[in-house]
Amino acid sequence: MSPEFLTWLSAYVIIIICEMGDKTQLAVLLITCNNPRRRWYIFAASSLALTLCVLVEVTVGLTLARYIGPALINKLAGGLFLFMGVIILAKHFGFPGRLAAMIRRQNDIKDTEARAPSPEELPAPWPEDCPWAEDWPVRVDWFRPPPD
């Protein structure tokens, strides 16, 4: 097989695999479901749109290849994909929101501890006329080991 054919085949297979389940494919599917009698118009319009998008991508790729080497383009593309993946995972797991909520919660706890009354300032959990009211506050050691 010639190198030109292998290049064509690899581009064709990669694009077919990448487009499966893509939002472009789903959009064409939904438009066709809503207009089944105009399927050839939809086919022509979506093919033209995809062709023009690929033409822009090839032009940008050729321009970048003149100024930047292919190895650097691969590294930049890989770094961009990693960055986007980290951002998507962070948003999925709610990282920015959860981090801000944790910081707010810690600040609220510190503020509450600063304003918390001492045990002597707390009201007794029973009325003043109870016989044991004068013994408040009482410390009870529930976990003290029994005497030998």
Short mmCIF file of C-alpha atoms in Angstrom, two decimals:
data_model
loop_
_atom_site.label_atom_id
_atom_site.label_comp_id
_atom_site.label_asym_id
_atom_site.label_seq_id
_atom_site.Cartn_x
_atom_site.Cartn_y
_atom_site.Cartn_z
CA MET A 1 0.00 0.00 0.00
CA SER A 2 1.18 3.48 -0.78
CA PRO A 3 1.92 6.01 1.98
CA GLU A 4 -0.75 8.31 0.56
CA PHE A 5 -3.41 5.61 0.86
CA LEU A 6 -2.31 4.75 4.41
CA THR A 7 -2.54 8.42 5.39
CA TRP A 8 -6.00 8.65 3.85
CA LEU A 9 -7.12 5.42 5.53
CA SER A 10 -5.82 6.43 8.96
CA ALA A 11 -7.50 9.84 8.74
CA TYR A 12 -10.74 8.22 7.58
CA VAL A 13 -10.79 5.60 10.35
CA ILE A 14 -9.83 8.09 13.07
CA ILE A 15 -12.55 10.55 12.01
CA ILE A 16 -15.18 7.79 11.80
CA ILE A 17 -14.28 6.52 15.29
CA CYS A 18 -14.15 10.03 16.79
CA GLU A 19 -17.49 11.03 15.28
CA MET A 20 -19.39 8.01 16.66
CA GLY A 21 -21.79 9.34 19.28
CA ASP A 22 -20.42 12.85 18.87
CA LYS A 23 -22.78 15.78 19.33
CA THR A 24 -22.54 16.55 15.60
CA GLN A 25 -23.75 13.07 14.75
CA LEU A 26 -26.54 13.31 17.31
CA ALA A 27 -27.60 16.71 15.95
CA VAL A 28 -27.81 15.34 12.39
CA LEU A 29 -29.75 12.34 13.69
CA LEU A 30 -32.28 14.56 15.49
CA ILE A 31 -32.70 16.88 12.49
CA THR A 32 -33.27 13.86 10.25
CA CYS A 33 -35.83 12.42 12.69
CA ASN A 34 -37.76 15.69 12.60
CA ASN A 35 -37.54 16.00 8.78
CA PRO A 36 -37.36 12.47 7.31
CA ARG A 37 -38.46 13.58 3.82
CA ARG A 38 -35.57 16.05 3.55
CA ARG A 39 -32.84 13.56 4.37
CA TRP A 40 -30.80 14.31 1.23
CA TYR A 41 -30.78 18.04 1.98
CA ILE A 42 -29.68 17.26 5.54
CA PHE A 43 -26.98 14.92 4.23
CA ALA A 44 -25.67 17.54 1.79
CA ALA A 45 -25.73 20.36 4.35
CA SER A 46 -24.04 18.35 7.10
CA SER A 47 -21.42 16.99 4.68
CA LEU A 48 -20.64 20.50 3.45
CA ALA A 49 -20.42 21.82 7.03
CA LEU A 50 -18.09 19.01 8.11
CA THR A 51 -15.98 19.47 4.98
CA LEU A 52 -15.60 23.21 5.64
CA CYS A 53 -14.67 22.56 9.28
CA VAL A 54 -12.03 20.05 8.22
CA LEU A 55 -10.73 22.52 5.62
CA VAL A 56 -10.23 25.12 8.37
CA GLU A 57 -8.54 22.53 10.61
CA VAL A 58 -6.16 21.43 7.83
CA THR A 59 -5.29 25.06 7.04
CA VAL A 60 -4.57 25.83 10.69
CA GLY A 61 -2.54 22.62 10.97
CA LEU A 62 -0.41 23.52 7.95
CA THR A 63 0.17 27.03 9.28
CA LEU A 64 1.18 25.73 12.71
CA ALA A 65 3.47 23.12 11.15
CA ARG A 66 5.44 25.91 9.43
CA TYR A 67 6.19 27.73 12.69
CA ILE A 68 6.12 24.95 15.27
CA GLY A 69 7.54 21.45 14.93
CA PRO A 70 5.28 18.39 15.01
CA ALA A 71 6.79 17.19 18.30
CA LEU A 72 5.88 20.46 20.03
CA ILE A 73 2.38 20.38 18.51
CA ASN A 74 1.90 16.85 19.90
CA LYS A 75 3.09 17.96 23.35
CA LEU A 76 0.85 21.03 23.32
CA ALA A 77 -2.14 18.96 22.21
CA GLY A 78 -1.45 16.37 24.91
CA GLY A 79 -1.08 19.06 27.55
CA LEU A 80 -4.30 20.70 26.42
CA PHE A 81 -6.18 17.40 26.60
CA LEU A 82 -4.78 16.71 30.08
CA PHE A 83 -5.71 20.21 31.25
CA MET A 84 -9.24 19.84 29.89
CA GLY A 85 -9.56 16.41 31.51
CA VAL A 86 -8.51 17.76 34.91
CA ILE A 87 -10.98 20.64 34.58
CA ILE A 88 -13.80 18.27 33.61
CA LEU A 89 -13.01 15.91 36.51
CA ALA A 90 -12.80 18.81 38.95
CA LYS A 91 -16.18 20.11 37.81
CA HIS A 92 -17.68 16.62 37.92
CA PHE A 93 -16.56 16.04 41.49
CA GLY A 94 -17.43 19.61 42.46
CA PHE A 95 -13.89 20.51 43.47
CA PRO A 96 -14.09 24.32 43.32
CA GLY A 97 -17.49 24.39 45.02
CA ARG A 98 -16.61 21.82 47.67
CA LEU A 99 -13.30 23.50 48.44
CA ALA A 100 -15.02 26.86 48.91
CA ALA A 101 -17.71 25.20 51.07
CA MET A 102 -15.05 23.52 53.22
CA ILE A 103 -13.23 26.82 53.73
CA ARG A 104 -16.51 28.56 54.62
CA ARG A 105 -17.39 25.73 57.03
CA GLN A 106 -13.99 25.98 58.74
CA ASN A 107 -14.39 29.75 59.09
CA ASP A 108 -17.91 29.26 60.50
CA ILE A 109 -16.58 26.74 63.03
CA LYS A 110 -13.84 29.15 64.10
CA ASP A 111 -16.38 31.98 64.44
CA THR A 112 -18.73 29.73 66.43
CA GLU A 113 -15.93 28.60 68.74
CA ALA A 114 -14.96 32.22 69.33
CA ARG A 115 -18.54 33.09 70.33
CA ALA A 116 -19.38 29.86 72.17
CA PRO A 117 -20.41 30.39 75.82
CA SER A 118 -18.63 28.60 78.63
CA PRO A 119 -20.49 25.78 80.47
CA GLU A 120 -21.20 28.15 83.38
CA GLU A 121 -22.94 30.58 81.01
CA LEU A 122 -25.24 27.90 79.60
CA PRO A 123 -28.73 27.66 81.08
CA ALA A 124 -29.51 24.56 83.11
CA PRO A 125 -31.47 21.92 81.18
CA TRP A 126 -34.13 21.82 83.93
CA PRO A 127 -36.20 24.33 85.87
CA GLU A 128 -34.63 26.27 88.73
CA ASP A 129 -36.84 24.65 91.40
CA CYS A 130 -35.51 21.10 90.80
CA PRO A 131 -33.74 19.57 93.83
CA TRP A 132 -30.51 19.02 91.91
CA ALA A 133 -30.43 22.45 90.26
CA GLU A 134 -27.82 23.77 92.70
CA ASP A 135 -25.37 21.02 91.61
CA TRP A 136 -25.27 22.31 88.00
CA PRO A 137 -22.84 21.94 86.18
CA VAL A 138 -22.00 18.41 87.20
CA ARG A 139 -19.26 16.39 85.60
CA VAL A 140 -20.06 12.73 85.11
CA ASP A 141 -17.27 10.36 84.14
CA TRP A 142 -19.19 7.72 82.24
CA PHE A 143 -16.12 5.96 80.93
CA ARG A 144 -14.21 5.72 84.22
CA PRO A 145 -13.08 2.10 84.79
CA PRO A 146 -14.69 0.36 87.77
CA PRO A 147 -12.61 0.08 90.95
CA ASP A 148 -10.77 -3.18 91.54
#
